[in-house]
Coordinates of C-alpha atoms in Angstrom, one line a residue:
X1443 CA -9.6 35.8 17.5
X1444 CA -8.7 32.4 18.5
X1445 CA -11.4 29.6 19.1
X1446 CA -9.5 27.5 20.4
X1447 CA -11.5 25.0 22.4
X1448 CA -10.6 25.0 26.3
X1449 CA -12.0 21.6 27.6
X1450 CA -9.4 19.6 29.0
X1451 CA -8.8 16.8 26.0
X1452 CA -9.2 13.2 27.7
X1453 CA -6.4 10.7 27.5
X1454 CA -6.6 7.3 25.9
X1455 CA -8.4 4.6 27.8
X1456 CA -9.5 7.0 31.4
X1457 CA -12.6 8.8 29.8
X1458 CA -15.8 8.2 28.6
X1459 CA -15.1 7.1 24.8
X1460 CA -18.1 7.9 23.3
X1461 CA -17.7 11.3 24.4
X1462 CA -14.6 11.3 23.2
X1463 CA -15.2 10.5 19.7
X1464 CA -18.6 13.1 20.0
X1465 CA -16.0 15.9 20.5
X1466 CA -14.3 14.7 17.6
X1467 CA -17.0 14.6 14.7
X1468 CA -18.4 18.4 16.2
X1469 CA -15.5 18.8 13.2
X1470 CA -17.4 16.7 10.8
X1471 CA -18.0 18.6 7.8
X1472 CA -15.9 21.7 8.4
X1473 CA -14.1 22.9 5.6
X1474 CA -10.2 22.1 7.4
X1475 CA -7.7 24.5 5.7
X1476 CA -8.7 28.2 4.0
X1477 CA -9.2 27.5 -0.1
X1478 CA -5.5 27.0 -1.8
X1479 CA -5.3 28.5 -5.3
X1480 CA -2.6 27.6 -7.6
X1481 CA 0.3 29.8 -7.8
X1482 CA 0.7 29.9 -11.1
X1483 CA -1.6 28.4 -14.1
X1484 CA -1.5 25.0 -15.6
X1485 CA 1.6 25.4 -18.2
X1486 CA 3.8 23.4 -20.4
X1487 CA 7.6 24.0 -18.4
X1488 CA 6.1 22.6 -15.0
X1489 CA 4.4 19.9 -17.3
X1490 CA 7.7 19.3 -18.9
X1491 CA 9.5 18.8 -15.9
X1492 CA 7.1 16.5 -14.4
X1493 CA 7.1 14.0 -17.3
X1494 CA 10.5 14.0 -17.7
X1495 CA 11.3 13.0 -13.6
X1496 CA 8.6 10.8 -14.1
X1497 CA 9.9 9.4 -17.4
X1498 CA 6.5 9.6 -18.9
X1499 CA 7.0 9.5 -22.8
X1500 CA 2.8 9.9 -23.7
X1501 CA 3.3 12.9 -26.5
X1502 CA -0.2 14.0 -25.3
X1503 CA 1.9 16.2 -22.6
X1504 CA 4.2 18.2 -24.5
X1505 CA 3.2 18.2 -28.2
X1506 CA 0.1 20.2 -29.3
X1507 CA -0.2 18.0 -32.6
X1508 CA 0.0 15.0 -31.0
X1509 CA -2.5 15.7 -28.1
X1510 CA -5.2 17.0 -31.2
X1511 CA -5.0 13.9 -33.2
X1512 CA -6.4 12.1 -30.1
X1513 CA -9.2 14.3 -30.4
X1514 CA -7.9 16.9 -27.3
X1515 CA -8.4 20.6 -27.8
X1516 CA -4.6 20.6 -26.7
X1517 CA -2.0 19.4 -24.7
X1518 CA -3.0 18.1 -21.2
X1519 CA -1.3 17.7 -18.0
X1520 CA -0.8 14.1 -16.3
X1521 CA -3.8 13.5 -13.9
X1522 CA -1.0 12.2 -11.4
X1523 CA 0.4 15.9 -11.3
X1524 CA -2.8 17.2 -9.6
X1525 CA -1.7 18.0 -6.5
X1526 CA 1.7 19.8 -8.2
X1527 CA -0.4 22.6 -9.1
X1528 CA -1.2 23.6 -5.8
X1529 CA 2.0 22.6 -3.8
X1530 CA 4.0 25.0 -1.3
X1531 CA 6.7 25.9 -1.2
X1532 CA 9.8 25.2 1.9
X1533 CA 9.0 28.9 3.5
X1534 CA 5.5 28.4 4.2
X1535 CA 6.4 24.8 5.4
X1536 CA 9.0 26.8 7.7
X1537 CA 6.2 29.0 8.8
X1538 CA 3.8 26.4 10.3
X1539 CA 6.2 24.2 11.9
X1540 CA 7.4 27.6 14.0
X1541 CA 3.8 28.3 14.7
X1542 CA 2.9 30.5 11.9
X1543 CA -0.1 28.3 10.8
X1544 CA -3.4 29.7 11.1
X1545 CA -5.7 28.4 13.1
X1546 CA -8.1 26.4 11.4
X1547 CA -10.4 23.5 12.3
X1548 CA -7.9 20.7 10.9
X1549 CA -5.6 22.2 13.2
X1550 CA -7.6 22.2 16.2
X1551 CA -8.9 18.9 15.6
X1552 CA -5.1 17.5 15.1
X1553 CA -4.7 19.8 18.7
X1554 CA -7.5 18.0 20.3
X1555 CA -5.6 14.4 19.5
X1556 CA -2.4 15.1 20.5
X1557 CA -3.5 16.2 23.6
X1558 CA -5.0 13.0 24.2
X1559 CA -2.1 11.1 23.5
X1560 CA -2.6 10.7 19.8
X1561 CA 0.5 11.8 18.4
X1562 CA 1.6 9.3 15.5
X1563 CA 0.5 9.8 12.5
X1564 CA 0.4 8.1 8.9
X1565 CA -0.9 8.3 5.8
X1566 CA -3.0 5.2 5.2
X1567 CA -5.7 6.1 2.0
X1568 CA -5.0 8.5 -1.5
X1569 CA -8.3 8.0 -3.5
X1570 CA -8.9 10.3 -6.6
X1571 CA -11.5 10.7 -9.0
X1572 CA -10.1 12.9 -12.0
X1573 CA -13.7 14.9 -14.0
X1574 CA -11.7 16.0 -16.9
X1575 CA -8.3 16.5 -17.7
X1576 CA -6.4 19.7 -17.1
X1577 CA -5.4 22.2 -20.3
X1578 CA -3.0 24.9 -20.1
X1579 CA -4.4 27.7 -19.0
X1580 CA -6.3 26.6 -16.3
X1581 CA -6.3 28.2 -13.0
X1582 CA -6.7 25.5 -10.1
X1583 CA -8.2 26.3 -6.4
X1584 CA -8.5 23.6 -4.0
X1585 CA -11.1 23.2 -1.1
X1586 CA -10.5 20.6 2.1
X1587 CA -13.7 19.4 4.1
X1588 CA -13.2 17.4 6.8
X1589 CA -15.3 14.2 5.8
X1590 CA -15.3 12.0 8.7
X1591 CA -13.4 10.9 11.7
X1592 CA -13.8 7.1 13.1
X1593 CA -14.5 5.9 16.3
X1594 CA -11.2 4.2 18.4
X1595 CA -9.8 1.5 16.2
X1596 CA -6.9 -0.6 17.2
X1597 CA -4.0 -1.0 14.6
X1598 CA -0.7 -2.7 14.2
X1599 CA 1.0 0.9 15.4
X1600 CA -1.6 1.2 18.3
X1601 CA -4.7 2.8 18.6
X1602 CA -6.3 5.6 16.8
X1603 CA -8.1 7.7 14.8
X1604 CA -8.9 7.9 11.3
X1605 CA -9.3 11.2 9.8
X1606 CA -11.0 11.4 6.0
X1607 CA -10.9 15.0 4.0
X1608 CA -12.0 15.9 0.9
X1609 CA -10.4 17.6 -1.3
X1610 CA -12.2 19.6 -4.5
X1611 CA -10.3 20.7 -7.1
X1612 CA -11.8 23.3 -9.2
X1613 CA -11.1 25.9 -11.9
X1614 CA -11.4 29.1 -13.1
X1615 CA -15.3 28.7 -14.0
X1616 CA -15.8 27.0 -10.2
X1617 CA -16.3 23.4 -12.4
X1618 CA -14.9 20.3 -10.6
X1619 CA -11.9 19.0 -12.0
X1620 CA -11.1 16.6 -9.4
X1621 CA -11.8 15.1 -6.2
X1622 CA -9.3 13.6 -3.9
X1623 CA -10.3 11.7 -0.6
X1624 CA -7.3 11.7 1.5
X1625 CA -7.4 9.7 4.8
X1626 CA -4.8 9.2 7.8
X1627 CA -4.5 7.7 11.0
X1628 CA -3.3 9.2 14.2
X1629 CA -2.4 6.6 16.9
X1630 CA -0.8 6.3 20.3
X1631 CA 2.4 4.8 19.6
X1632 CA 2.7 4.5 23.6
X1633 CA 0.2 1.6 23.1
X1634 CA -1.7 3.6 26.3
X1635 CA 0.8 1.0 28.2
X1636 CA 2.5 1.8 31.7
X1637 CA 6.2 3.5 31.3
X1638 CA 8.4 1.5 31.8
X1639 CA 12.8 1.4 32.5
X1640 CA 13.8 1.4 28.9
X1641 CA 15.9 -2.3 28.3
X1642 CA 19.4 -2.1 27.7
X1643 CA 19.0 -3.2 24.2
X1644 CA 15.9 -2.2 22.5
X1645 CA 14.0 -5.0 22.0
X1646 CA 13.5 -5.7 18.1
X1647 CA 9.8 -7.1 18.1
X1648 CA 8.5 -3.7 19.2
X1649 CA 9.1 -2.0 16.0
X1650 CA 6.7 -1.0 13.5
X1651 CA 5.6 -4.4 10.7
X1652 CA 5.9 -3.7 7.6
X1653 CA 3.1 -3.8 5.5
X1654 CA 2.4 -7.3 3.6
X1655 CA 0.6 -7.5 0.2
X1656 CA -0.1 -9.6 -2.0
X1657 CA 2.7 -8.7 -3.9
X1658 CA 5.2 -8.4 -1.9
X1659 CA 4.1 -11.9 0.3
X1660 CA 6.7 -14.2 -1.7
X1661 CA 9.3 -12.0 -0.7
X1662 CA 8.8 -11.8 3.0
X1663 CA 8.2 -15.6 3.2
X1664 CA 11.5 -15.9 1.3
X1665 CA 12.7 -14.2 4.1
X1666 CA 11.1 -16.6 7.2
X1667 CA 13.3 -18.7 5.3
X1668 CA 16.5 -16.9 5.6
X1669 CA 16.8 -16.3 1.8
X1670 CA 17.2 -13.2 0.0
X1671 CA 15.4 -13.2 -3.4
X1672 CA 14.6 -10.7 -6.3
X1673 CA 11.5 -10.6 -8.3
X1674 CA 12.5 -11.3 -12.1
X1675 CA 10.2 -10.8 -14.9
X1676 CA 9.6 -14.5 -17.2
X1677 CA 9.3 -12.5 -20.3
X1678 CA 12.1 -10.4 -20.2
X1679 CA 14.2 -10.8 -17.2
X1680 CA 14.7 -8.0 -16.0
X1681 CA 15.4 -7.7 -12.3
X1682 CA 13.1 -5.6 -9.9
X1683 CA 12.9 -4.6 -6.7
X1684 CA 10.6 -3.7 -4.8
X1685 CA 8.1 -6.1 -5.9
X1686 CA 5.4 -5.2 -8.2
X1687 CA 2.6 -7.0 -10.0
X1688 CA 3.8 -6.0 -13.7
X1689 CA 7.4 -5.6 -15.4
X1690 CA 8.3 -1.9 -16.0
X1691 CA 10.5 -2.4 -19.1
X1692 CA 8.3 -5.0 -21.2
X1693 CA 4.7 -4.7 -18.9
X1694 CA 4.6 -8.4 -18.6
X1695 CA 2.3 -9.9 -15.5
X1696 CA 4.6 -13.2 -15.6
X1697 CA 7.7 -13.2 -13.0
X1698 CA 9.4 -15.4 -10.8
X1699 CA 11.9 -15.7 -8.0
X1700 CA 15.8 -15.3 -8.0
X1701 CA 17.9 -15.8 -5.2
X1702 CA 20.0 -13.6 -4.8
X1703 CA 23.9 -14.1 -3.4
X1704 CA 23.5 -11.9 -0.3
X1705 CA 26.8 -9.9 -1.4
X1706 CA 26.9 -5.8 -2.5
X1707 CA 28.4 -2.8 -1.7
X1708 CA 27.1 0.4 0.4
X1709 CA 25.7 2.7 -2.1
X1710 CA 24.5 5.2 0.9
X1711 CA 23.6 5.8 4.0
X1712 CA 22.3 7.9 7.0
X1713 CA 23.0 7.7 10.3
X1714 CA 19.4 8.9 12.2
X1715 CA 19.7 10.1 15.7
X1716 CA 16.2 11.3 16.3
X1717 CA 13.4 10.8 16.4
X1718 CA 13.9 7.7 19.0
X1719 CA 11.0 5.3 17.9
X1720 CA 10.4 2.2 19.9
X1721 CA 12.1 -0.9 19.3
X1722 CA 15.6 0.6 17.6
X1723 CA 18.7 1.1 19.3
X1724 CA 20.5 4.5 18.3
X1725 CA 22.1 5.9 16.2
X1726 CA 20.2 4.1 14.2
X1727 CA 22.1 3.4 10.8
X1728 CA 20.7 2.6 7.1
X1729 CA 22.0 1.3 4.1
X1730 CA 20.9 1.5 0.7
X1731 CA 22.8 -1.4 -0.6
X1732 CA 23.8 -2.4 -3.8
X1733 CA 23.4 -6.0 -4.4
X1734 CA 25.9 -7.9 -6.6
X1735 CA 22.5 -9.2 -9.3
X1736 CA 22.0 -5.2 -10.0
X1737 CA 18.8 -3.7 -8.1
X1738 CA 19.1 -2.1 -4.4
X1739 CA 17.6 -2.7 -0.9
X1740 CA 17.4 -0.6 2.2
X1741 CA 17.8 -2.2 5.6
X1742 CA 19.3 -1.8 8.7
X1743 CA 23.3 -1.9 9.4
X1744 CA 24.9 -4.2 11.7
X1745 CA 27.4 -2.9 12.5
X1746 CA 29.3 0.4 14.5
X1747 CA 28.3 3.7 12.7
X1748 CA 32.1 4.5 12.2
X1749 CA 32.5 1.4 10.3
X1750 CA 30.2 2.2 7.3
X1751 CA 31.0 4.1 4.4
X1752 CA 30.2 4.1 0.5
X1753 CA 31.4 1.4 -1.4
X1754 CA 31.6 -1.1 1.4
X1755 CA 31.7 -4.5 0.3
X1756 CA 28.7 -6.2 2.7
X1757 CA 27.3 -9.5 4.0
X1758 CA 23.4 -10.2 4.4
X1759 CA 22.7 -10.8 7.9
X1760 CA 19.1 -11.9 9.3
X1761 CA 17.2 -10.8 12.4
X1762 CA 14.6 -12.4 13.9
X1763 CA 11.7 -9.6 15.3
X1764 CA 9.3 -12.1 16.3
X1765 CA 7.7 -15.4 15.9
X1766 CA 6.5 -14.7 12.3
X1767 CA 9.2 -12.1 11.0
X1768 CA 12.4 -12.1 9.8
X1769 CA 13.8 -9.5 8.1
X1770 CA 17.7 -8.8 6.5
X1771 CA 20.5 -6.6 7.2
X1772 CA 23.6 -6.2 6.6
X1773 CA 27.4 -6.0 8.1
X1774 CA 30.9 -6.0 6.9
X1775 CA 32.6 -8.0 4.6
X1776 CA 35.7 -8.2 5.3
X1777 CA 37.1 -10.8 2.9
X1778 CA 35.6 -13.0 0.4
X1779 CA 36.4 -16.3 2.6
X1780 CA 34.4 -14.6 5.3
X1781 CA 31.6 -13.6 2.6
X1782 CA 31.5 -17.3 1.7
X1783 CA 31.4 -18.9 4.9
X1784 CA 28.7 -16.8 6.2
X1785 CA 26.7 -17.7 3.7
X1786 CA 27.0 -21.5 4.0
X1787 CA 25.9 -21.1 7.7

């Protein structure tokens, strides 16, 4: 029997708020989603394949020997591979989005927003806490509490929610293994403004900012700058994008900038139709882009969505989405001379 709740959800900003957000935590502390167990038990050929797409060389996690003369009772899978164990598969993804998915308290919850105009959504927090390390053998359950939900907070994509579950991993004996506090946000991308007649051309600074870090800063203020640079590590130099805070072929911290020529070739690309996001005129299309220095970038194509095709020699363009960023895309090359020119200018 359904238990689904039948008061009218209120929209943003036109009902009482702390009523609102009362409604919300009477789902504090419900356990979300029924208990997952594993399909199968914690084994070596899933543990192989893992390391090996992961390019994780530890012997720990695929020779017995090796794992015992570190003082293990055997081999062990990679913490990171915790939540492999209790993946689904496409079918029962299938199944919920046609309305197969039970009906559980995370769901209702997620009902409740959506109703109320919060229909965005995005991961924001992935915090774990690993007890012990996994051993073949072991047979892995998974239990999801609903932890918290926060008052109205008002984002860079709009307002929201944030939703925190917990997730305990256990095994066969019912002794933690691992915890995993999993947090996301689901906003209003409307911005709870007025409709209003969608412009002719969709108007760049209304698109969703990326995120900047502290390692990634140099690179977007390269950009302000109209210059297209690559981080390089000191030690090595070896050539990486995107930016991280330590080399992955000699694990140096030292690195500086290269500027790069602004020149590559199409490598791929999609042409995306739907969903229509503020901000982006459509068909939208993307380029992962071969630069001529050796590492790759994905932006934006300026350009018809006839014209692009793999191996298409390109051009770094720039566009301006507001005050404080400027981002790069790219367009046709058609000849060297032009190539050359456009990158005097």
């Amino acid at each position: 029997m359904s238990t689904t709740t039948q008061t009218p959800a209120p929209a943003p900003g036109t009902t009482d708020e702390e009523a609102f957000l009362a409604r919300l935590l009477e789902f504090r502390g419900l356990e979300a989603t029924p208990t997952r167990y594993a399909q199968d038990a914690v084994n070596q050929a899933m543990i192989r394949h893992f390391v090996e797409a992961m390019g994780d060389e530890n012997p720990i996690y695929v020779d017995e020997q090796a794992a015992r003369d570190t003082g293990r009772e055997g081999v062990v899978a990679p913490p990171p591979m915790l939540s492999t164990w209790l993946m689904v598969g496409y079918k029962a993804h299938m199944a919920a989005a046609a309305g197969a998915a039970p009906d559980t308290p995370m769901a209702r919850l997620l009902a409740i927003l959506a109703e109320a105009g919060y229909v965005g959504v995005v991961a924001t927090n992935d915090e774990h806490e690993y007890v012990r390390e996994l051993r073949l053998g072991d047979e892995i359950k998974m239990t999801t509490v609903i932890e918290d939900i926060s008052p109205r907070k008002t984002t860079g994509l709009g307002t929201g929610h944030f939703i925190t579950t917990l997730r305990t991993y256990t095994d066969q004996h019912d002794e933690v293994v691992a915890r995993q506090r999993f947090r996301i946000l689901r906003f209003d991308p409307s911005g709870a403004k007025p409709a209003a007649p969608a412009p002719a051309a969709a108007d760049p600074a209304l698109r969703h900012k990326p995120f900047i870090l502290r390692d990634n800063a140099f690179w977007f203020e390269a950009a302000a700058q109209r210059r297209l640079v690559i981080q390089a590590c000191t030690d090595c130099g070896t050539l990486r994008h995107p930016p991280g805070p330590v080399c992955p072929s000699c694990h140096s911290f030292a690195w500086h900038e290269v500027e790069a020529s602004g020149r590559g070739t199409v490598h791929s690309y999609v042409v995306s139709h739907h969903p229509k996001a503020p901000g982006y005129d459509y068909p939208l299309t993307v380029v992962l882009v071969d630069l001529e220095e050796g590492t790759r970038l994905v932006a934006d194509f300026a350009g018809d969505a006839g014209e692009v095709e793999i191996g298409l020699p390109v051009q770094v363009d720039w566009v301006d989405y507001d005050e404080h960023l400027t981002l790069p895309r790219f367009r046709a090359a058609t000849s060297v001379s032009e190539s050359t020119e456009q990158e005097r200018n």
